[in-house]
Amino acid sequence: MPPASSRPRPTLLDVAAAAGVSKSLVSLALRGDAGVSERTRERILVVADQLGYRPSLTARTLKQGRSMLLGAVISSLDNPYHTEIVAAVEQAAEAAGFSVVLAHGSRERGRLAGRVQQLLDLGVDGLVVVSSWVPEEVLVTAARRAPVVMVGRTATPVAGIDSVNNDDEQGAALVVDHLVASGHRRIAHVTSSTRPAGIARRSGYEAAMRAAGLGAEVRVVRPEPAALDALVQDGTTAVFARNDVEAVDVLDHALDVGRRVPADLAVVGYDDTMLARRARPALTTVQQQRDVMGTRAVALLRERLDGRTDDVHEVLEPRLVVRASA
Amino acid sequence: MPPASSRPRPTLLDVAAAAGVSKSLVSLALRGDAGVSERTRERILVVADQLGYRPSLTARTLKQGRSMLLGAVISSLDNPYHTEIVAAVEQAAEAAGFSVVLAHGSRERGRLAGRVQQLLDLGVDGLVVVSSWVPEEVLVTAARRAPVVMVGRTATPVAGIDSVNNDDEQGAALVVDHLVASGHRRIAHVTSSTRPAGIARRSGYEAAMRAAGLGAEVRVVRPEPAALDALVQDGTTAVFARNDVEAVDVLDHALDVGRRVPADLAVVGYDDTMLARRARPALTTVQQQRDVMGTRAVALLRERLDGRTDDVHEVLEPRLVVRASA
DNA sequence: CTGAAAGCGCTTACAG
DNA sequence: CTGAAAGCGCTTACAG
């Protein structure tokens, strides 16, 4: 007996032969075409099932020119923010009848470009990019082959590519306003980011500080031990970190040097990932509407597939989630 | 002008026409067949490039019956142990000329079964399963369509399916022996797992304790606050947790109730994920040979594709990584 | 060294 | 309600 896995899979023709009909009829019956009698369909379904028939998506895709497959690209698998977005995209895609294949690039530009190419070669009908590391020219080239939507912001809008992201400036303002309302004045911003979202959060922080009359207190610091040490000792009472990961670093450092959070130092993050819930004390943070982002990303792709040609950039409102750290 | 993304992609026929040759020749030239003159190949490559030609993997797969695609299935995206294994598989696959598509099941049996089906329908040449949650009958059915390799153990070997995993019993023994050598006698095991690997680590712990003459000290506890409290207060001096995630929980709890680690309580994990390096104090843990696991998983799949029919189960030796926590 | 032809497994008008 | 035929974009013997 040959190895089980080399047994050739049954085709439409096998089912047709076993059911004593033509293969066109099998195809029609399987997809529930109205012009097939109930009894015939029934019989064909039973035969197909007995044979363990599964339609070849490869053949169908070749014929239809559509794969019903969406590609999702993320920088790396180890950032909960990105994987949580992808989960939302998958859910929305599934609801729309698409499957999602996932690719990541270990945060390397070259790898990411390669993965985009690979997904395109695989025949995806559209691409969701959840990474600011994909080079712009790669996005532009990709968009000539299939619609592309960016989740999260690029430095400047890329022609031909839709986007959906949250309003980082407003998110930063929510944080600053919350801290000010709690009586803080010496509020520092911790960031190591050169990415567009990081830059937006930083400028949102600065604008909100000025708006609160605290322009003189603006202080931006990198999440490094020496800088954090200085910060803890110079009278800073609150820290807004550019994301949950860096907020947790601040948290750990503060506790290490004997500061209490939030009594001595209030700490706020961004993204509302699982890190925020797991942190101790639990992290006050900014939540993006992940489900909506996923739904809108898929919807934008479908509109492109239906022929839309003008670019759409959607901006969603974030909201503050107050927990124990601030 | 039509939307960029709807511009039909060039085919072999377009390239042939533009180069003034037959499409067979283009196919041969593109894949570097020896029987095509250097000058002709050169010219064809240039034309293909100008047209932005990319071969259709869909058509190629349909014709060849092979996709050069491997599927990887993991329980969920939020477990660093699983995603780090997948990265190793991807690297090995790439080196062997395969691409990898990744699917996850949010730790739900039904979803996981669906993802396996989906990858198979996509036409993958083989499946790497990094999840003990995929129902056994799903694995068996899948193996009739394509070779399947389990990374990590199943409760009992599944006929027709290869596996590669580390020796959990030995890993547990390494931990116990290390703790005993450091003078510990009251060594508890923390676990919440009902999975095969968890069970193996637990029995490895028990066996090693008995072998060290500490059979009377065997103590197995769930990672829950009440149980951990009792443990911290009853003279236990060391804890071996079934994985890094639960070790970090123990760590946090011990520090919360004012115990010093490792002075008052030594803590050891398993898996050597990024959590272990990030923990404070950094976690002593057991490292599996992830790269080797990835390489062997891909190799086993290729052997099956080349016709091997008997089952192979590989067991790799883990090693202890001593850091600050024990 | 090069071309004409068949076929992978589907779907979809087109006839009947 | 059902069948014969063309074609999606490739690869691969087979001729020349």
Short mmCIF file of C-alpha atoms in Angstrom, two decimals, chain A residues 143-144 146-148 158-163 299-313, chain B residues 1-7:
data_model
loop_
_atom_site.label_atom_id
_atom_site.label_comp_id
_atom_site.label_asym_id
_atom_site.label_seq_id
_atom_site.Cartn_x
_atom_site.Cartn_y
_atom_site.Cartn_z
CA ALA A 143 -0.65 48.08 -4.75
CA ARG A 144 -0.29 47.60 -8.48
CA ALA A 146 -3.62 43.94 -5.33
CA PRO A 147 -5.32 46.45 -3.05
CA VAL A 148 -3.32 47.32 0.04
CA VAL A 158 1.01 56.81 0.26
CA ALA A 159 -0.78 57.35 -3.04
CA GLY A 160 -3.00 54.44 -3.98
CA ILE A 161 -3.09 52.96 -0.49
CA ASP A 162 -5.89 53.24 2.04
CA SER A 163 -5.28 53.40 5.75
CA ALA A 299 -14.14 46.72 4.18
CA LEU A 300 -11.69 49.09 2.49
CA LEU A 301 -10.08 46.20 0.68
CA ARG A 302 -13.43 44.97 -0.57
CA GLU A 303 -14.36 48.41 -1.83
CA ARG A 304 -11.14 48.47 -3.84
CA LEU A 305 -11.91 45.05 -5.24
CA ASP A 306 -15.28 46.45 -6.27
CA GLY A 307 -13.58 49.23 -8.16
CA ARG A 308 -13.05 52.22 -5.89
CA THR A 309 -10.00 54.16 -7.03
CA ASP A 310 -9.75 57.16 -4.71
CA ASP A 311 -7.78 56.82 -1.49
CA VAL A 312 -9.52 56.62 1.87
CA HIS A 313 -7.85 57.32 5.20
CA MET B 1 -7.53 54.79 -16.52
CA PRO B 2 -8.66 51.73 -14.59
CA PRO B 3 -7.60 51.34 -10.98
CA ALA B 4 -4.01 50.25 -10.80
CA SER B 5 -4.88 47.12 -8.91
CA SER B 6 -7.21 45.85 -11.61
CA ARG B 7 -4.62 46.01 -14.35
#
